[in-house]
Every structure is written in structure tokens, then in C-alpha cells.
C-alpha atoms as an extended CHARMM CRD file, in Angstrom:
* protein
*
       201  EXT
         1         1  MET       CA             -0.1100000000        0.0290000000       -0.1790000000  PROA      1               0.0000000000
         2         2  ILE       CA              1.3630000000        3.2130000000       -1.2290000000  PROA      2               0.0000000000
         3         3  ARG       CA              0.6150000000        6.2540000000        1.6540000000  PROA      3               0.0000000000
         4         4  VAL       CA             -0.1760000000        9.4790000000        0.0630000000  PROA      4               0.0000000000
         5         5  LEU       CA             -0.3400000000       13.2330000000        1.1600000000  PROA      5               0.0000000000
         6         6  LEU       CA             -2.3110000000       15.4740000000       -0.9620000000  PROA      6               0.0000000000
         7         7  ALA       CA             -1.4470000000       19.2740000000       -0.5840000000  PROA      7               0.0000000000
         8         8  ASP       CA             -3.6920000000       21.5370000000       -2.5760000000  PROA      8               0.0000000000
         9         9  ASP       CA             -5.2530000000       24.9680000000       -1.2300000000  PROA      9               0.0000000000
        10        10  GLU       CA             -8.2460000000       24.1670000000       -3.4510000000  PROA      10              0.0000000000
        11        11  HSD       CA            -10.5470000000       22.1960000000       -1.3510000000  PROA      11              0.0000000000
        12        12  LEU       CA            -12.6570000000       21.0290000000       -4.2340000000  PROA      12              0.0000000000
        13        13  ILE       CA             -9.7690000000       19.7210000000       -6.1180000000  PROA      13              0.0000000000
        14        14  ARG       CA             -7.9130000000       18.1900000000       -3.1520000000  PROA      14              0.0000000000
        15        15  GLY       CA            -11.3940000000       16.3170000000       -2.1540000000  PROA      15              0.0000000000
        16        16  ALA       CA            -12.1990000000       15.0560000000       -5.6340000000  PROA      16              0.0000000000
        17        17  LEU       CA             -8.4890000000       13.7160000000       -5.8860000000  PROA      17              0.0000000000
        18        18  ALA       CA             -8.7660000000       12.1950000000       -2.4930000000  PROA      18              0.0000000000
        19        19  ALA       CA            -11.8720000000       10.5360000000       -3.5620000000  PROA      19              0.0000000000
        20        20  LEU       CA            -10.3060000000        9.3910000000       -6.8030000000  PROA      20              0.0000000000
        21        21  LEU       CA             -7.3320000000        7.7970000000       -5.4080000000  PROA      21              0.0000000000
        22        22  SER       CA             -9.4300000000        5.9410000000       -2.7420000000  PROA      22              0.0000000000
        23        23  LEU       CA            -10.6710000000        3.7290000000       -5.7070000000  PROA      23              0.0000000000
        24        24  GLU       CA             -7.2560000000        2.4400000000       -6.3580000000  PROA      24              0.0000000000
        25        25  ASP       CA             -6.6070000000       -0.7350000000       -4.1440000000  PROA      25              0.0000000000
        26        26  ASP       CA             -2.9270000000        0.1200000000       -3.7560000000  PROA      26              0.0000000000
        27        27  LEU       CA             -3.1450000000        3.8200000000       -2.7210000000  PROA      27              0.0000000000
        28        28  LEU       CA             -4.0210000000        4.9760000000        0.5580000000  PROA      28              0.0000000000
        29        29  VAL       CA             -4.5060000000        9.1660000000        1.0030000000  PROA      29              0.0000000000
        30        30  VAL       CA             -3.4180000000        9.3550000000        4.6810000000  PROA      30              0.0000000000
        31        31  ALA       CA             -3.4370000000       13.2210000000        4.9810000000  PROA      31              0.0000000000
        32        32  GLU       CA             -4.6440000000       16.4600000000        3.3900000000  PROA      32              0.0000000000
        33        33  ALA       CA             -3.3860000000       19.9360000000        3.5710000000  PROA      33              0.0000000000
        34        34  ALA       CA             -4.0920000000       23.2700000000        2.4410000000  PROA      34              0.0000000000
        35        35  SER       CA             -1.1900000000       25.2240000000        2.7680000000  PROA      35              0.0000000000
        36        36  GLY       CA              2.8780000000       24.6340000000        2.7400000000  PROA      36              0.0000000000
        37        37  PRO       CA              3.1630000000       24.6970000000        6.5510000000  PROA      37              0.0000000000
        38        38  GLU       CA              0.2250000000       22.2580000000        7.0400000000  PROA      38              0.0000000000
        39        39  ALA       CA              1.5270000000       19.8620000000        4.4740000000  PROA      39              0.0000000000
        40        40  LEU       CA              4.9070000000       19.7630000000        6.4800000000  PROA      40              0.0000000000
        41        41  ALA       CA              2.7770000000       19.3980000000        9.6130000000  PROA      41              0.0000000000
        42        42  MET       CA              0.7960000000       16.4330000000        8.1150000000  PROA      42              0.0000000000
        43        43  ALA       CA              3.9100000000       14.7830000000        6.5080000000  PROA      43              0.0000000000
        44        44  ALA       CA              5.9090000000       14.8050000000        9.9550000000  PROA      44              0.0000000000
        45        45  LEU       CA              2.6330000000       13.2510000000       11.6940000000  PROA      45              0.0000000000
        46        46  HSD       CA              1.6680000000       10.5570000000        8.8720000000  PROA      46              0.0000000000
        47        47  ARG       CA              5.1270000000        9.8890000000        7.1100000000  PROA      47              0.0000000000
        48        48  PRO       CA              3.4540000000        9.4130000000        3.9020000000  PROA      48              0.0000000000
        49        49  ASP       CA              5.4610000000        7.3610000000        1.0200000000  PROA      49              0.0000000000
        50        50  VAL       CA              4.6560000000        9.9480000000       -1.6600000000  PROA      50              0.0000000000
        51        51  ALA       CA              3.5140000000       13.5420000000       -1.3370000000  PROA      51              0.0000000000
        52        52  VAL       CA              1.4580000000       15.1280000000       -4.0250000000  PROA      52              0.0000000000
        53        53  LEU       CA              2.0110000000       18.6970000000       -3.8720000000  PROA      53              0.0000000000
        54        54  ASP       CA              0.2930000000       21.7380000000       -5.7180000000  PROA      54              0.0000000000
        55        55  LEU       CA              3.0770000000       24.2400000000       -6.9360000000  PROA      55              0.0000000000
        56        56  GLN       CA              1.3520000000       27.3580000000       -5.5550000000  PROA      56              0.0000000000
        57        57  MET       CA              0.1700000000       27.2470000000       -1.9620000000  PROA      57              0.0000000000
        58        58  PRO       CA              0.0980000000       29.7420000000        1.0780000000  PROA      58              0.0000000000
        59        59  GLY       CA              2.8500000000       29.9430000000        3.4240000000  PROA      59              0.0000000000
        60        60  ALA       CA              5.1020000000       27.8450000000        1.1220000000  PROA      60              0.0000000000
        61        61  ASP       CA              4.9390000000       26.6990000000       -2.3440000000  PROA      61              0.0000000000
        62        62  GLY       CA              5.1140000000       23.2960000000       -3.2910000000  PROA      62              0.0000000000
        63        63  VAL       CA              8.8200000000       23.2530000000       -4.1110000000  PROA      63              0.0000000000
        64        64  ALA       CA              9.7320000000       24.8490000000       -0.7110000000  PROA      64              0.0000000000
        65        65  VAL       CA              7.7740000000       21.9500000000        1.0240000000  PROA      65              0.0000000000
        66        66  ALA       CA              9.5640000000       19.4780000000       -1.2610000000  PROA      66              0.0000000000
        67        67  ALA       CA             12.9780000000       20.8270000000       -0.2920000000  PROA      67              0.0000000000
        68        68  ARG       CA             11.9370000000       20.6210000000        3.4370000000  PROA      68              0.0000000000
        69        69  LEU       CA             10.8230000000       17.1460000000        2.9820000000  PROA      69              0.0000000000
        70        70  ARG       CA             14.1260000000       16.1760000000        1.2280000000  PROA      70              0.0000000000
        71        71  THR       CA             15.8670000000       17.0970000000        4.4520000000  PROA      71              0.0000000000
        72        72  GLU       CA             13.2060000000       16.1770000000        7.0880000000  PROA      72              0.0000000000
        73        73  LEU       CA             11.5740000000       13.0690000000        5.6450000000  PROA      73              0.0000000000
        74        74  PRO       CA             13.9710000000       11.7170000000        2.9020000000  PROA      74              0.0000000000
        75        75  GLU       CA             11.9380000000        8.5320000000        2.5780000000  PROA      75              0.0000000000
        76        76  CYS       CA              8.9770000000       10.4650000000        1.4010000000  PROA      76              0.0000000000
        77        77  THR       CA              8.9480000000       10.9160000000       -2.5830000000  PROA      77              0.0000000000
        78        78  THR       CA              7.7500000000       14.4370000000       -3.7500000000  PROA      78              0.0000000000
        79        79  MET       CA              5.7460000000       15.4160000000       -6.7160000000  PROA      79              0.0000000000
        80        80  ILE       CA              4.4590000000       18.7430000000       -7.8220000000  PROA      80              0.0000000000
        81        81  VAL       CA              1.1000000000       19.2320000000       -9.6760000000  PROA      81              0.0000000000
        82        82  THR       CA              0.5710000000       22.5760000000      -11.2170000000  PROA      82              0.0000000000
        83        83  GLY       CA             -1.8380000000       24.8400000000      -13.2230000000  PROA      83              0.0000000000
        84        84  HSD       CA              1.2060000000       26.9730000000      -14.1760000000  PROA      84              0.0000000000
        85        85  GLY       CA              4.0790000000       24.9190000000      -15.2390000000  PROA      85              0.0000000000
        86        86  ARG       CA              6.6680000000       27.6260000000      -16.1260000000  PROA      86              0.0000000000
        87        87  PRO       CA             10.3760000000       26.6540000000      -17.0370000000  PROA      87              0.0000000000
        88        88  GLY       CA             11.9180000000       28.0580000000      -14.0240000000  PROA      88              0.0000000000
        89        89  HSD       CA              9.5610000000       26.1570000000      -11.7510000000  PROA      89              0.0000000000
        90        90  LEU       CA             10.6470000000       22.8650000000      -13.2770000000  PROA      90              0.0000000000
        91        91  LYS       CA             14.1730000000       23.5890000000      -12.7910000000  PROA      91              0.0000000000
        92        92  ARG       CA             13.8260000000       24.6310000000       -9.0760000000  PROA      92              0.0000000000
        93        93  ALA       CA             11.4610000000       21.5130000000       -8.4890000000  PROA      93              0.0000000000
        94        94  LEU       CA             14.2480000000       19.2720000000       -9.9170000000  PROA      94              0.0000000000
        95        95  SER       CA             17.0330000000       21.0430000000       -7.6080000000  PROA      95              0.0000000000
        96        96  SER       CA             14.9490000000       20.4850000000       -4.5940000000  PROA      96              0.0000000000
        97        97  GLY       CA             14.5730000000       16.6720000000       -5.1750000000  PROA      97              0.0000000000
        98        98  VAL       CA             11.1090000000       16.6090000000       -6.5840000000  PROA      98              0.0000000000
        99        99  ARG       CA             10.6470000000       13.1960000000       -8.6970000000  PROA      99              0.0000000000
       100       100  GLY       CA              7.5230000000       14.0770000000      -10.5260000000  PROA      100             0.0000000000
       101       101  PHE       CA              6.2830000000       17.3350000000      -12.1110000000  PROA      101             0.0000000000
       102       102  LEU       CA              2.8980000000       17.2470000000      -13.9140000000  PROA      102             0.0000000000
       103       103  PRO       CA              0.2100000000       19.6040000000      -14.8600000000  PROA      103             0.0000000000
       104       104  LYS       CA             -3.2520000000       19.6420000000      -13.2090000000  PROA      104             0.0000000000
       105       105  THR       CA             -4.8640000000       18.6470000000      -16.5190000000  PROA      105             0.0000000000
       106       106  VAL       CA             -3.8210000000       15.0570000000      -16.1650000000  PROA      106             0.0000000000
       107       107  SER       CA             -6.5770000000       12.4410000000      -15.1980000000  PROA      107             0.0000000000
       108       108  ALA       CA             -7.0200000000       10.7980000000      -11.8440000000  PROA      108             0.0000000000
       109       109  GLN       CA             -6.1160000000        7.4890000000      -13.3610000000  PROA      109             0.0000000000
       110       110  ARG       CA             -2.9960000000        8.9700000000      -14.8850000000  PROA      110             0.0000000000
       111       111  LEU       CA             -1.8530000000       10.7060000000      -11.5530000000  PROA      111             0.0000000000
       112       112  ALA       CA             -2.4190000000        7.1350000000       -9.9690000000  PROA      112             0.0000000000
       113       113  GLU       CA              0.0540000000        5.5780000000      -12.4010000000  PROA      113             0.0000000000
       114       114  ILE       CA              2.5130000000        8.2800000000      -12.0380000000  PROA      114             0.0000000000
       115       115  ILE       CA              2.5190000000        8.0050000000       -8.2610000000  PROA      115             0.0000000000
       116       116  ARG       CA              3.3030000000        4.7210000000       -8.6700000000  PROA      116             0.0000000000
       117       117  THR       CA              6.2410000000        5.4130000000      -11.0940000000  PROA      117             0.0000000000
       118       118  VAL       CA              7.8110000000        7.9560000000       -8.7630000000  PROA      118             0.0000000000
       119       119  HSD       CA              7.4530000000        5.6380000000       -5.6790000000  PROA      119             0.0000000000
       120       120  SER       CA              9.4510000000        2.8180000000       -7.5030000000  PROA      120             0.0000000000
       121       121  GLY       CA             12.2890000000        5.5250000000       -8.0560000000  PROA      121             0.0000000000
       122       122  VAL       CA             11.5690000000        6.5390000000      -11.5700000000  PROA      122             0.0000000000
       123       123  ARG       CA             11.3220000000       10.2390000000      -12.2070000000  PROA      123             0.0000000000
       124       124  TYR       CA              8.4120000000       11.5460000000      -14.3010000000  PROA      124             0.0000000000
       125       125  ILE       CA              8.5380000000       14.8910000000      -16.1280000000  PROA      125             0.0000000000
       126       126  ASP       CA              5.5450000000       15.9290000000      -17.9990000000  PROA      126             0.0000000000
       127       127  PRO       CA              6.9020000000       16.0050000000      -21.6710000000  PROA      127             0.0000000000
       128       128  GLU       CA              5.3100000000       19.3680000000      -22.6200000000  PROA      128             0.0000000000
       129       129  LEU       CA              6.4440000000       20.9850000000      -19.5340000000  PROA      129             0.0000000000
       130       130  ALA       CA              9.9660000000       19.4170000000      -20.1360000000  PROA      130             0.0000000000
       131       131  ALA       CA              9.9900000000       20.7200000000      -23.9010000000  PROA      131             0.0000000000
       132       132  ASP       CA              9.1850000000       24.3020000000      -22.5010000000  PROA      132             0.0000000000
       133       133  ALA       CA             11.8050000000       24.3270000000      -19.8800000000  PROA      133             0.0000000000
       134       134  ILE       CA             14.2890000000       23.2540000000      -22.4180000000  PROA      134             0.0000000000
       135       135  SER       CA             13.3860000000       25.7710000000      -25.1900000000  PROA      135             0.0000000000
       136       136  ALA       CA             13.3310000000       28.6720000000      -22.4730000000  PROA      136             0.0000000000
       137       137  GLY       CA             16.8450000000       28.0370000000      -21.1920000000  PROA      137             0.0000000000
       138       138  ASP       CA             18.2640000000       29.2230000000      -17.8830000000  PROA      138             0.0000000000
       139       139  SER       CA             17.4320000000       32.7120000000      -16.1920000000  PROA      139             0.0000000000
       140       140  PRO       CA             20.0330000000       35.2700000000      -17.6490000000  PROA      140             0.0000000000
       141       141  LEU       CA             19.6060000000       37.3640000000      -14.2000000000  PROA      141             0.0000000000
       142       142  THR       CA             21.9590000000       37.1110000000      -11.2610000000  PROA      142             0.0000000000
       143       143  ALA       CA             20.6050000000       36.3430000000       -7.9330000000  PROA      143             0.0000000000
       144       144  ARG       CA             20.7060000000       40.1630000000       -7.0330000000  PROA      144             0.0000000000
       145       145  GLU       CA             18.9640000000       41.2220000000      -10.0810000000  PROA      145             0.0000000000
       146       146  THR       CA             16.3750000000       38.6670000000       -9.3380000000  PROA      146             0.0000000000
       147       147  GLU       CA             15.8410000000       39.7150000000       -5.3880000000  PROA      147             0.0000000000
       148       148  LEU       CA             15.7340000000       43.4510000000       -6.8180000000  PROA      148             0.0000000000
       149       149  LEU       CA             13.1090000000       42.6470000000       -9.4490000000  PROA      149             0.0000000000
       150       150  GLU       CA             10.8590000000       40.7990000000       -7.0370000000  PROA      150             0.0000000000
       151       151  LEU       CA             11.2890000000       43.8080000000       -4.7870000000  PROA      151             0.0000000000
       152       152  ALA       CA             10.2050000000       46.0850000000       -7.6250000000  PROA      152             0.0000000000
       153       153  ALA       CA              7.2680000000       43.9320000000       -8.3130000000  PROA      153             0.0000000000
       154       154  ASP       CA              4.6540000000       45.5600000000       -6.4700000000  PROA      154             0.0000000000
       155       155  GLY       CA              5.6110000000       49.0690000000       -8.0170000000  PROA      155             0.0000000000
       156       156  ALA       CA              7.4430000000       50.3280000000       -4.9790000000  PROA      156             0.0000000000
       157       157  PRO       CA              9.7350000000       53.2270000000       -5.8410000000  PROA      157             0.0000000000
       158       158  ILE       CA             13.7480000000       53.0800000000       -6.1960000000  PROA      158             0.0000000000
       159       159  SER       CA             14.1520000000       54.6980000000       -2.6890000000  PROA      159             0.0000000000
       160       160  GLU       CA             12.1220000000       52.0100000000       -1.0290000000  PROA      160             0.0000000000
       161       161  ILE       CA             13.5240000000       49.1360000000       -2.7460000000  PROA      161             0.0000000000
       162       162  ALA       CA             16.9020000000       50.6460000000       -1.9430000000  PROA      162             0.0000000000
       163       163  ALA       CA             15.8830000000       50.8190000000        1.8400000000  PROA      163             0.0000000000
       164       164  ARG       CA             14.7720000000       47.0360000000        1.7510000000  PROA      164             0.0000000000
       165       165  ALA       CA             17.6630000000       45.7500000000        0.0130000000  PROA      165             0.0000000000
       166       166  ALA       CA             20.1340000000       47.9370000000        2.2070000000  PROA      166             0.0000000000
       167       167  LEU       CA             21.7080000000       49.1450000000       -1.0580000000  PROA      167             0.0000000000
       168       168  ALA       CA             22.3210000000       52.6880000000       -2.6840000000  PROA      168             0.0000000000
       169       169  GLN       CA             19.5900000000       54.2810000000       -4.7670000000  PROA      169             0.0000000000
       170       170  GLY       CA             22.0350000000       54.4550000000       -7.6770000000  PROA      170             0.0000000000
       171       171  THR       CA             23.2620000000       50.6090000000       -7.1800000000  PROA      171             0.0000000000
       172       172  VAL       CA             19.4600000000       49.7180000000       -7.2130000000  PROA      172             0.0000000000
       173       173  ARG       CA             18.8000000000       51.5620000000      -10.5840000000  PROA      173             0.0000000000
       174       174  ASN       CA             21.9300000000       49.6730000000      -12.1330000000  PROA      174             0.0000000000
       175       175  TYR       CA             20.8650000000       46.2500000000      -11.1990000000  PROA      175             0.0000000000
       176       176  LEU       CA             17.4300000000       47.0890000000      -12.4340000000  PROA      176             0.0000000000
       177       177  SER       CA             18.7780000000       48.6040000000      -15.7630000000  PROA      177             0.0000000000
       178       178  SER       CA             20.9130000000       45.5180000000      -16.2200000000  PROA      178             0.0000000000
       179       179  ALA       CA             17.9000000000       43.1400000000      -15.6710000000  PROA      179             0.0000000000
       180       180  VAL       CA             15.7350000000       45.1680000000      -17.8600000000  PROA      180             0.0000000000
       181       181  ALA       CA             18.3930000000       45.2440000000      -20.6350000000  PROA      181             0.0000000000
       182       182  LYS       CA             18.8140000000       41.4250000000      -20.1600000000  PROA      182             0.0000000000
       183       183  LEU       CA             15.1470000000       40.5480000000      -20.6920000000  PROA      183             0.0000000000
       184       184  HSD       CA             14.7810000000       42.9530000000      -23.4160000000  PROA      184             0.0000000000
       185       185  ALA       CA             12.0340000000       44.6500000000      -21.6110000000  PROA      185             0.0000000000
       186       186  GLU       CA             10.9860000000       48.4480000000      -21.9660000000  PROA      186             0.0000000000
       187       187  ASN       CA             10.8180000000       48.8850000000      -18.2830000000  PROA      187             0.0000000000
       188       188  ARG       CA             11.1670000000       47.2000000000      -14.8130000000  PROA      188             0.0000000000
       189       189  HSD       CA              7.2850000000       46.3310000000      -14.7480000000  PROA      189             0.0000000000
       190       190  THR       CA              7.5580000000       44.6270000000      -18.0740000000  PROA      190             0.0000000000
       191       191  ALA       CA             10.9490000000       43.1220000000      -17.0770000000  PROA      191             0.0000000000
       192       192  VAL       CA              8.8580000000       41.6810000000      -13.7970000000  PROA      192             0.0000000000
       193       193  ARG       CA              6.0890000000       40.3640000000      -16.0860000000  PROA      193             0.0000000000
       194       194  LEU       CA              8.4200000000       38.4700000000      -18.6490000000  PROA      194             0.0000000000
       195       195  ALA       CA             10.5840000000       37.0230000000      -15.6660000000  PROA      195             0.0000000000
       196       196  ARG       CA              7.3450000000       35.7900000000      -14.0560000000  PROA      196             0.0000000000
       197       197  GLU       CA              6.1270000000       34.2090000000      -17.0860000000  PROA      197             0.0000000000
       198       198  ARG       CA              9.1850000000       32.2660000000      -17.5290000000  PROA      198             0.0000000000
       199       199  GLY       CA              9.1540000000       31.2720000000      -13.8130000000  PROA      199             0.0000000000
       200       200  TRP       CA             12.3600000000       32.9810000000      -13.0740000000  PROA      200             0.0000000000
       201       201  LEU       CA             10.7070000000       35.1610000000      -10.1520000000  PROA      201             0.0000000000
């Protein structure tokens, strides 16, 4: 029997998946969670064999949860299901030890098959998501440029970004200008949008 944890902040989706997976003879949903912290708590309590994690959850996203589980519960295999499979997300997930990465559009029967696959030690990456990741390439942004674009995402002025990053305003302008140039964007707001679309933020 494969013990499964389901984590998704959409109650209807999580409940439907739990009901459908319970029809499988060899799968047992031992816990459900609606947020990243709850997923970690449930994993520690129930020690599942496989954790099926939504990419975007409150508190901590699926990749962050997978990274923690890799350290705290290494015998638990993690997989990500997402409605937003952007290239940067896949790369982050793989570097966090995720063994499965698939869109939410898969059927419950296919999800059950993939749970068995990753539990057996084989990695499963949705072919379309993998192709998108390969064609998008790696982020051209440095860690500092990425950090400052994140701080600029809510439209904060340069002075506020500089204060939050503990940098001089001129330094912040230089980093943001570099990020804008690398992404071939008209301004920092467009750069934020482009970086998000590619999963680099």
C-alpha cells in the first residue's frame, strides 16, 4: 500500500483527488493539507510514501515544501502538480529533489500511475513541460537582479527598494537597468512580467 499526502489549497480539487485515488487498491490517502506549513506538519505526523504537492500554496510553495521534506523526511518521494508549469519552476523543483512534475490537467487514473512510477524510484516529468523548460533556457539574471526585481514587483519606488535591500539608490538603479536590458524589456514593470512568465521570479 502506497501512503499518499495530498496538498492543495483548492478544497474542491483536493477532495475530488482524494476520493478518486481512494478507488485505487494500492493507494491510501493518509493526509490532506491546504497550505505549505500544513503539508509539512501532516508529513511529519503521517510519514507518507509520496507527497503530491500543488506548486502554488499559501505559506510555502510546493517546491519549498519538497526541499524541506528532502531533509526532514527523505524516505518521502515528492511530486508537484501545477496549473502554471513555467520553465523556471521545473528547474527549481528538480534541484529540490522533486521526482514528478505534471500539469493539473492529467486524469486521476494517470495521476495514480505516476504516483506508482515515482514511488518505484523512477522520475516522471510531463513531456510538454520539459520541452518548454528546455526551449526557455536558464535565467540570465543574477541572484541580486532577481531579488531586486522581486522587490520592484509591487511597484515600489527606487528609494523603498534601496531601503529594503540595504543598497544605495544608484546601485539599485544599475541592477534593475541590467535586468531590464537582459530581458529586452521596455521598463522594470515589463521585466517583472516577463521574468514571472518564464518562472524566473
